[in-house]
CSV table of C-alpha atoms in Angstrom, one decimal:
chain,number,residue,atom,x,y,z
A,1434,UNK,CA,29.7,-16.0,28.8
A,1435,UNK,CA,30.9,-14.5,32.2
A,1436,UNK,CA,29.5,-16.0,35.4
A,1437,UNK,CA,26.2,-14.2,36.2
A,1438,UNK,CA,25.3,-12.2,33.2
A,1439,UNK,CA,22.3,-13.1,31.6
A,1440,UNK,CA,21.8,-13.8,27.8
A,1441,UNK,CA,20.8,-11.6,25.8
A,1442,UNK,CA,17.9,-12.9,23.5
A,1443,UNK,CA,17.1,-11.1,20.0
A,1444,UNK,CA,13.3,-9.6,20.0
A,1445,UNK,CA,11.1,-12.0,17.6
A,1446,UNK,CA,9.6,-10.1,14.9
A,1447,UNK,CA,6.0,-10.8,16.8
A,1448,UNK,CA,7.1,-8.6,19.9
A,1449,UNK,CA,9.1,-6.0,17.6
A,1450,UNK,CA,5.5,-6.1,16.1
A,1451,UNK,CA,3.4,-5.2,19.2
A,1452,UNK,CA,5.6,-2.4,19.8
A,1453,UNK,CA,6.2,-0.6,17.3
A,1454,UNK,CA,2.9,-0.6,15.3
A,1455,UNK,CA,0.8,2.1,15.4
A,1456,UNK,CA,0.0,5.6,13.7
A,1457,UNK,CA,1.6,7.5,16.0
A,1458,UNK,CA,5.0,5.9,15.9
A,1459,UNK,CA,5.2,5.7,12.1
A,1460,UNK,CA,4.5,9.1,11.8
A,1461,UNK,CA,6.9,9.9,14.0
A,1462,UNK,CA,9.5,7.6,11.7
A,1463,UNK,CA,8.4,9.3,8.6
A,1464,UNK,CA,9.0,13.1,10.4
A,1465,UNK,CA,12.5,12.2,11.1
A,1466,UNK,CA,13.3,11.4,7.0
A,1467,UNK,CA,15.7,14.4,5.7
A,1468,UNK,CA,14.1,15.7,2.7
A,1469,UNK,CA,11.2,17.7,2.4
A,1470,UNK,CA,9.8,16.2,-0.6
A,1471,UNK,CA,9.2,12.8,1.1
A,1472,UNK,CA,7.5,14.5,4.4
A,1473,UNK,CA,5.3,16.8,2.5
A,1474,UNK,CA,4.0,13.7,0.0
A,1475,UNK,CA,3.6,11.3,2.8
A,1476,UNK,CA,1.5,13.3,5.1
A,1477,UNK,CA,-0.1,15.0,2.1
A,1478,UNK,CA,-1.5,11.9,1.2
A,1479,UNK,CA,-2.8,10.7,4.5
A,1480,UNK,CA,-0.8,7.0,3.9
A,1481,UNK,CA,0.3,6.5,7.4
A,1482,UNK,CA,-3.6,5.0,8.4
A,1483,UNK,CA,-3.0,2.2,5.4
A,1484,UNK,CA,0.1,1.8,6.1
A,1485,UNK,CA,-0.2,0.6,9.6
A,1486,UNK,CA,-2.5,-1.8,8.5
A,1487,UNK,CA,-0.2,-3.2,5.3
A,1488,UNK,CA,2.4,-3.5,8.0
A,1489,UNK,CA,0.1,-5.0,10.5
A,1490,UNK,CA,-0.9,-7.4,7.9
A,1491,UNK,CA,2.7,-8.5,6.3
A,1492,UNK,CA,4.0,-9.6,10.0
A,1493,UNK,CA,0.8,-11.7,10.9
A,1494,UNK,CA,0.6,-14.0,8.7
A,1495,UNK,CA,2.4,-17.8,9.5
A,1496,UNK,CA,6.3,-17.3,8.2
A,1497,UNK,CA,9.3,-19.4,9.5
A,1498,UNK,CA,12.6,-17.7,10.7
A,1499,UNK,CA,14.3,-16.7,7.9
A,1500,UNK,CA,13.9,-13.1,6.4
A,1501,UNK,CA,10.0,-12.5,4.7
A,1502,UNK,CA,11.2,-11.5,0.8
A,1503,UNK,CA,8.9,-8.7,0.3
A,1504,UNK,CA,8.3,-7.0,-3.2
A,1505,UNK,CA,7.0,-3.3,-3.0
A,1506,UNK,CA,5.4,-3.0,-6.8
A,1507,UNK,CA,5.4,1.1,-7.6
A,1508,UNK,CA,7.6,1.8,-4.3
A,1509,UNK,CA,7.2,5.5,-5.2
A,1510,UNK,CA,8.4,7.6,-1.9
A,1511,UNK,CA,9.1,4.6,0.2
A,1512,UNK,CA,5.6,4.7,2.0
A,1513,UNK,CA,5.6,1.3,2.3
A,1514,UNK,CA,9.3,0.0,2.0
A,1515,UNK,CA,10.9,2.6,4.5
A,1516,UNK,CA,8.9,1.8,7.6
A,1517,UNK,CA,8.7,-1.7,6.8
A,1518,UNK,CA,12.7,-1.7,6.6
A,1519,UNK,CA,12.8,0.9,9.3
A,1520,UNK,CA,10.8,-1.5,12.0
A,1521,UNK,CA,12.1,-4.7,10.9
A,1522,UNK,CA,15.1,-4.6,8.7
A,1523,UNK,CA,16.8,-7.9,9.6
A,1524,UNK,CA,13.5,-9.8,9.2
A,1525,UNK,CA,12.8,-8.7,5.7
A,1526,UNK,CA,14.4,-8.7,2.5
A,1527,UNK,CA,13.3,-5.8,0.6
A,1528,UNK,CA,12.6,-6.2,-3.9
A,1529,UNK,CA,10.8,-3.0,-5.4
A,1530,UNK,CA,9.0,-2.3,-9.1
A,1531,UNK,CA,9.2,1.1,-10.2
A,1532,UNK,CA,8.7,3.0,-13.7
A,1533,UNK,CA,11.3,3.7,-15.8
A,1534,UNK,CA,10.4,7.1,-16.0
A,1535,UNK,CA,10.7,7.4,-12.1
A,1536,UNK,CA,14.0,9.4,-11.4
A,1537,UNK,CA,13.9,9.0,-7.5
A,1538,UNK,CA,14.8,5.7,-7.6
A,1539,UNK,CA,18.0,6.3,-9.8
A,1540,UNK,CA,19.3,9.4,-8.2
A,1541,UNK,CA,19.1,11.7,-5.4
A,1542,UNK,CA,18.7,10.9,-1.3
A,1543,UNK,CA,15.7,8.5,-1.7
A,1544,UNK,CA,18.1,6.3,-4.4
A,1545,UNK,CA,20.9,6.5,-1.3
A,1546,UNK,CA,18.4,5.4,1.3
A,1547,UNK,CA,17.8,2.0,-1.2
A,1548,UNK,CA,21.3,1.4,-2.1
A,1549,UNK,CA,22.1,1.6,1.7
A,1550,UNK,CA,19.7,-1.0,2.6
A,1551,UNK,CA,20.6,-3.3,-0.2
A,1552,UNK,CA,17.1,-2.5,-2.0
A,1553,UNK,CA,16.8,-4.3,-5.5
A,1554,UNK,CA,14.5,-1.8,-8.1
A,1555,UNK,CA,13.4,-3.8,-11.0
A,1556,UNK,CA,12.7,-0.6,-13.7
A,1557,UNK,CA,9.7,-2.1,-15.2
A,1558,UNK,CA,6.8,-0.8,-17.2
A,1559,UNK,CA,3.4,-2.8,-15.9
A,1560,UNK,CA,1.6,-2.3,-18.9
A,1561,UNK,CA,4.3,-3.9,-21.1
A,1562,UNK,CA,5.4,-6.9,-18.7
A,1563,UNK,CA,6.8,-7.7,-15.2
A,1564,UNK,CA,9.9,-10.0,-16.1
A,1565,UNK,CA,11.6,-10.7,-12.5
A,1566,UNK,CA,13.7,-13.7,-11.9
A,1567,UNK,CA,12.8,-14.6,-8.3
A,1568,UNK,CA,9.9,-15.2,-5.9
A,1569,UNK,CA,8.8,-13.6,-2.5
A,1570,UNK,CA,6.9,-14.3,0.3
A,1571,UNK,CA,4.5,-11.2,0.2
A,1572,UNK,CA,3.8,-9.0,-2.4
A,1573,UNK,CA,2.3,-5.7,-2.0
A,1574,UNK,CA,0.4,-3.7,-4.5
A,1575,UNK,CA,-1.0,-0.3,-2.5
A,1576,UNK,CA,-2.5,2.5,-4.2
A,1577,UNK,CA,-1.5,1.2,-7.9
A,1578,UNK,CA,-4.4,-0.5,-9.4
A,1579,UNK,CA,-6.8,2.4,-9.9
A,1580,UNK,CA,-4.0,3.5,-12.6
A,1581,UNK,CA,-4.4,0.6,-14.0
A,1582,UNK,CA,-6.9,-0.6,-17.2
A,1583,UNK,CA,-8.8,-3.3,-16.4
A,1584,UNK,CA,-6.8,-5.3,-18.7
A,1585,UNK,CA,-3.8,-4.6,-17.5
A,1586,UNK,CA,-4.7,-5.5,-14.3
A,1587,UNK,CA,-6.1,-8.8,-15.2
A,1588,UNK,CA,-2.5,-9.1,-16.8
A,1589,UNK,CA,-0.5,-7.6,-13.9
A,1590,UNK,CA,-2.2,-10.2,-11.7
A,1591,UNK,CA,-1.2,-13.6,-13.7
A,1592,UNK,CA,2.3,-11.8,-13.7
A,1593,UNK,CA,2.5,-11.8,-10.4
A,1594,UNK,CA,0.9,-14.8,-9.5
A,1595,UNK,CA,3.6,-16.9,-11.0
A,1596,UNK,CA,6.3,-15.1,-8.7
A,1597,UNK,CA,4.2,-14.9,-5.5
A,1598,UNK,CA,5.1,-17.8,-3.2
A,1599,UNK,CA,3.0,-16.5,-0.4
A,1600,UNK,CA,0.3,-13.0,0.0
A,1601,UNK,CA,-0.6,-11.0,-2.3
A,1602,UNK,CA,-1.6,-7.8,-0.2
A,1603,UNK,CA,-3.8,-4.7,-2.7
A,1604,UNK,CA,-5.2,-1.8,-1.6
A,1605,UNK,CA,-6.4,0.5,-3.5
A,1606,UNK,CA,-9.6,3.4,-3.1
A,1607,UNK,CA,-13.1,2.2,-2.7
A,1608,UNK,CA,-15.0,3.3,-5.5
A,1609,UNK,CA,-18.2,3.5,-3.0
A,1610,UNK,CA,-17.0,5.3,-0.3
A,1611,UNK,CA,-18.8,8.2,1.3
A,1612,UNK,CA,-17.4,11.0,-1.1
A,1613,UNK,CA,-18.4,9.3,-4.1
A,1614,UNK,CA,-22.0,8.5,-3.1
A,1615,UNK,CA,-22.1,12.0,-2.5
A,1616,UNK,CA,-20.4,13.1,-5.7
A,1617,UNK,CA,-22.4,11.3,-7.7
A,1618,UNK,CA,-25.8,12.6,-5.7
A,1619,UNK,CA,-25.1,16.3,-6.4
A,1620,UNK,CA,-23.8,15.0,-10.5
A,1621,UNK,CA,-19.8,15.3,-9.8
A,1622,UNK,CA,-17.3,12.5,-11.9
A,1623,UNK,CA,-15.8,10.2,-9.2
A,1624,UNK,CA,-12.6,10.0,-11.4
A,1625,UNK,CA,-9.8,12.5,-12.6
A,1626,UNK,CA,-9.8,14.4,-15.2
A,1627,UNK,CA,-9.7,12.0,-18.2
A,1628,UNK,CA,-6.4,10.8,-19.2
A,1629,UNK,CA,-5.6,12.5,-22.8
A,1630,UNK,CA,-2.8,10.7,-24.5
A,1631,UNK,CA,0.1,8.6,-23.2
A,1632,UNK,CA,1.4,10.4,-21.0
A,1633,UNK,CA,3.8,8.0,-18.7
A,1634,UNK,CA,3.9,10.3,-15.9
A,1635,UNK,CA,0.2,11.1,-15.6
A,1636,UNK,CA,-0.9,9.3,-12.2
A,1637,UNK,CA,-4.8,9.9,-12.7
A,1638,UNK,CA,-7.4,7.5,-11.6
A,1639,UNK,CA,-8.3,5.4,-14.6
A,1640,UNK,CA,-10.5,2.4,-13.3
A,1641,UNK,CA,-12.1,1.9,-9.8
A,1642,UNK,CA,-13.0,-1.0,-7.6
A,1643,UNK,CA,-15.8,-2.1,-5.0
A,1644,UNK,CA,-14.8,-5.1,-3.1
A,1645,UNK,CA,-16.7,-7.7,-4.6
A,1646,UNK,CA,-15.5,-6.5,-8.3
A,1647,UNK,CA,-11.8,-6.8,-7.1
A,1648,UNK,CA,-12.8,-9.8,-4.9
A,1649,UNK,CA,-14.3,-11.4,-8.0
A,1650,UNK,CA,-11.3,-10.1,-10.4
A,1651,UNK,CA,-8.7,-12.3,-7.5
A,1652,UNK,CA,-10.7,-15.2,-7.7
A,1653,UNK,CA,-11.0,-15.5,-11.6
A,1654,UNK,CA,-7.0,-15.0,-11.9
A,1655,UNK,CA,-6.4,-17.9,-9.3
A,1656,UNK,CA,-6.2,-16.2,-6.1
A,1657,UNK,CA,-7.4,-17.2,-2.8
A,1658,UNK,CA,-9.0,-15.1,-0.8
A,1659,UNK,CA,-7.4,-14.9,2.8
A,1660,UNK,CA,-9.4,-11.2,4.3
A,1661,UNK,CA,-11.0,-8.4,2.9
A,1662,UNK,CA,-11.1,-5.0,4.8
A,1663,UNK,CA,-12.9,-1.5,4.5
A,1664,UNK,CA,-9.7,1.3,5.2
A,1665,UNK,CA,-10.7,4.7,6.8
A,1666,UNK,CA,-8.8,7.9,6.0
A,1667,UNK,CA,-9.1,11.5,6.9
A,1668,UNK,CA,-10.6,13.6,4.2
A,1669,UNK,CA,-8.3,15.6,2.2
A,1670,UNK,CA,-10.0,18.5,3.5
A,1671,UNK,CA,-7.6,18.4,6.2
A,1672,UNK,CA,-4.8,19.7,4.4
A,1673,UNK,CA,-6.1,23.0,5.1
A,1674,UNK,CA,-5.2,25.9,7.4
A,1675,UNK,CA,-5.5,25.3,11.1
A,1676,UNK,CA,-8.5,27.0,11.5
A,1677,UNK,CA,-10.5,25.7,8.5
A,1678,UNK,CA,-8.9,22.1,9.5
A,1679,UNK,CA,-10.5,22.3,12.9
A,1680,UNK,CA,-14.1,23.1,11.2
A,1681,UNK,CA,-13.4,20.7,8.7
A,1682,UNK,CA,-12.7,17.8,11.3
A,1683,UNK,CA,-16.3,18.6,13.1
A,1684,UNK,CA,-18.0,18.3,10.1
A,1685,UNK,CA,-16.1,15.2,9.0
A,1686,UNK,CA,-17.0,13.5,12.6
A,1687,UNK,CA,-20.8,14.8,12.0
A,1688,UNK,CA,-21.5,13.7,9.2
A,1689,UNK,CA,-19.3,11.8,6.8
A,1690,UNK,CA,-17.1,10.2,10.2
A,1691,UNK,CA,-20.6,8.7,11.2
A,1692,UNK,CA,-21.6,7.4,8.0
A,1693,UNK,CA,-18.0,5.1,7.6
A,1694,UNK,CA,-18.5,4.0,11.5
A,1695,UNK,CA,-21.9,3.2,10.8
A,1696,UNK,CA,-21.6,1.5,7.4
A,1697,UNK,CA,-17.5,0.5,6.4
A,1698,UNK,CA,-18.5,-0.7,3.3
A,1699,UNK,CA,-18.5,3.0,2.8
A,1700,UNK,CA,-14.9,4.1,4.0
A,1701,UNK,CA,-12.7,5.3,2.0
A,1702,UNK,CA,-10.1,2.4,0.7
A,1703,UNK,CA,-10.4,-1.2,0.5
A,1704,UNK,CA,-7.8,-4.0,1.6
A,1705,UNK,CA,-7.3,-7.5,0.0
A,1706,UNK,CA,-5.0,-10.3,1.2
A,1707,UNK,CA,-4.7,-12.9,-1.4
A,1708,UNK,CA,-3.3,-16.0,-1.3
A,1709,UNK,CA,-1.7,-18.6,-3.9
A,1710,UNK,CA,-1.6,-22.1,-4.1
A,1711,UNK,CA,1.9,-23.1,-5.7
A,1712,UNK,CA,0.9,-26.0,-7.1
A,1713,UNK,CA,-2.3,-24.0,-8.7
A,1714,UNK,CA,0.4,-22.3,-10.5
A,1715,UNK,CA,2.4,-25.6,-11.7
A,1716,UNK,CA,-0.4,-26.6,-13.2
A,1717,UNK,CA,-1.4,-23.7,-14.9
A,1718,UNK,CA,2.7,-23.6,-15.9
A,1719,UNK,CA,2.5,-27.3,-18.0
């Protein structure tokens, strides 16, 4: 080094953390992406508010220096992988699970983006088996159960129990938030329409979770639970024009805004980090 400069020392992933993290910057990260498809899904579907917090979450938790292996199960547009790769690509190592069925992942800009960034896709079917040779840190599961049977699930979770050497992180809708307390009130279904058939690119809600079901469902597959957290989201009525959008968002802060404030156990999604006990798992293995 030349007499009189100063070092320069690599940001830790803590400080990229403080930085970096918040909805306004990843929003600003996902308006940048080239195609239309991903920008219209992502804000369409209001993800940037849980995503923050699955972010948040991933870099709190106690890891040593080398790169957090991180396994995205149903990476669909990226909502979760891209920012995470985006904000802290040399700390992470990124694994994903995605349908067969899925072309994104096999073709087209969204398969470039993965290949670029050295993204391994295991094309797996949940309901007939998760067979992956390796093990990560942190494994997140967001917005997939509720397509799930309760069986599945169940299965799903022993799965990925024996390749989680970390955090299991789930989110997934609350089944009592505010909208379906008032659904049910004036005799509306909380689900989809019914699933007829089997269909492997139908995406409708099959089964539905409070937190102490999915709480309950953790604990009797061998989890530990490490935090539970009530998600708010903005109603989908905000999708609308500007002018019904700026009506909507009164009556949202009115009425249902108030109730989540008041009460989270009636916000919108729910947020479980799960641990596992290696040796749990031996055991079980023998």
């Amino acid at each position: 080094m030349v007499s009189g400069e100063k070092a320069v020392r690599k940001p830790t992933r803590q400080a990229v953390m403080e930085s970096v993290v918040s909805c306004k910057e990843i929003h600003s990260k996902f308006a940048a992406w080239d195609d239309e498809e991903w920008r219209r899904h992502i804000f369409a579907s209001n993800d940037p508010y849980r995503i923050v917090e699955i972010v948040r979450e991933i870099f709190s938790q106690p890891f040593d220096s080398r790169p957090i292996r991180v396994l995205d199960v149903g990476i669909g547009y990226g909502y979760v992988t891209k920012p995470i790769l985006d904000h802290f690509g040399e700390h992470v190592e990124v694994s994903a699970i995605e349908h067969p069925s899925v072309e994104r992942v096999q073709s087209g800009p969204f398969h470039s983006y993965l290949a670029e960034n050295e993204v391994t896709v295991y094309r797996q079917n949940l309901e007939t088996g998760i067979d992956i040779d390796d093990s990560f840190d942190v494994i997140v599961v967001g917005e997939v159960i509720e397509h799930l049977s309760p069986v599945v699930f169940r299965q799903v979770l022993g799965e990925l129990r024996s390749i989680c050497d970390g955090y299991l992180l789930i989110t997934t809708p609350n089944i009592l938030n505010v909208t379906n307390r008032r659904r049910l009130l004036f005799g509306s279904d909380i689900l989809d329409a019914p699933v007829i058939g089997d269909d492997e690119n139908s995406y409708n809600h099959i089964y539905l979770y409070s937190m102490n079901t999915l709480v309950e469902v953790l604990e009797e597959q061998g989890y530990g639970i490490e935090r539970q957290r009530y998600l708010s989201a903005w109603p989908e009525k905000f999708r609308r024009a500007k002018l019904e959008r700026n009506l909507a968002k009164i009556v949202y802060n009115l009425f249902e805004g108030q109730i989540q404030r008041a009460f989270p156990r009636t916000r919108k999604r729910l947020l479980v980090l799960a641990s596992v006990d290696k040796a749990d798992v031996a055991d079980t293995d023998r």
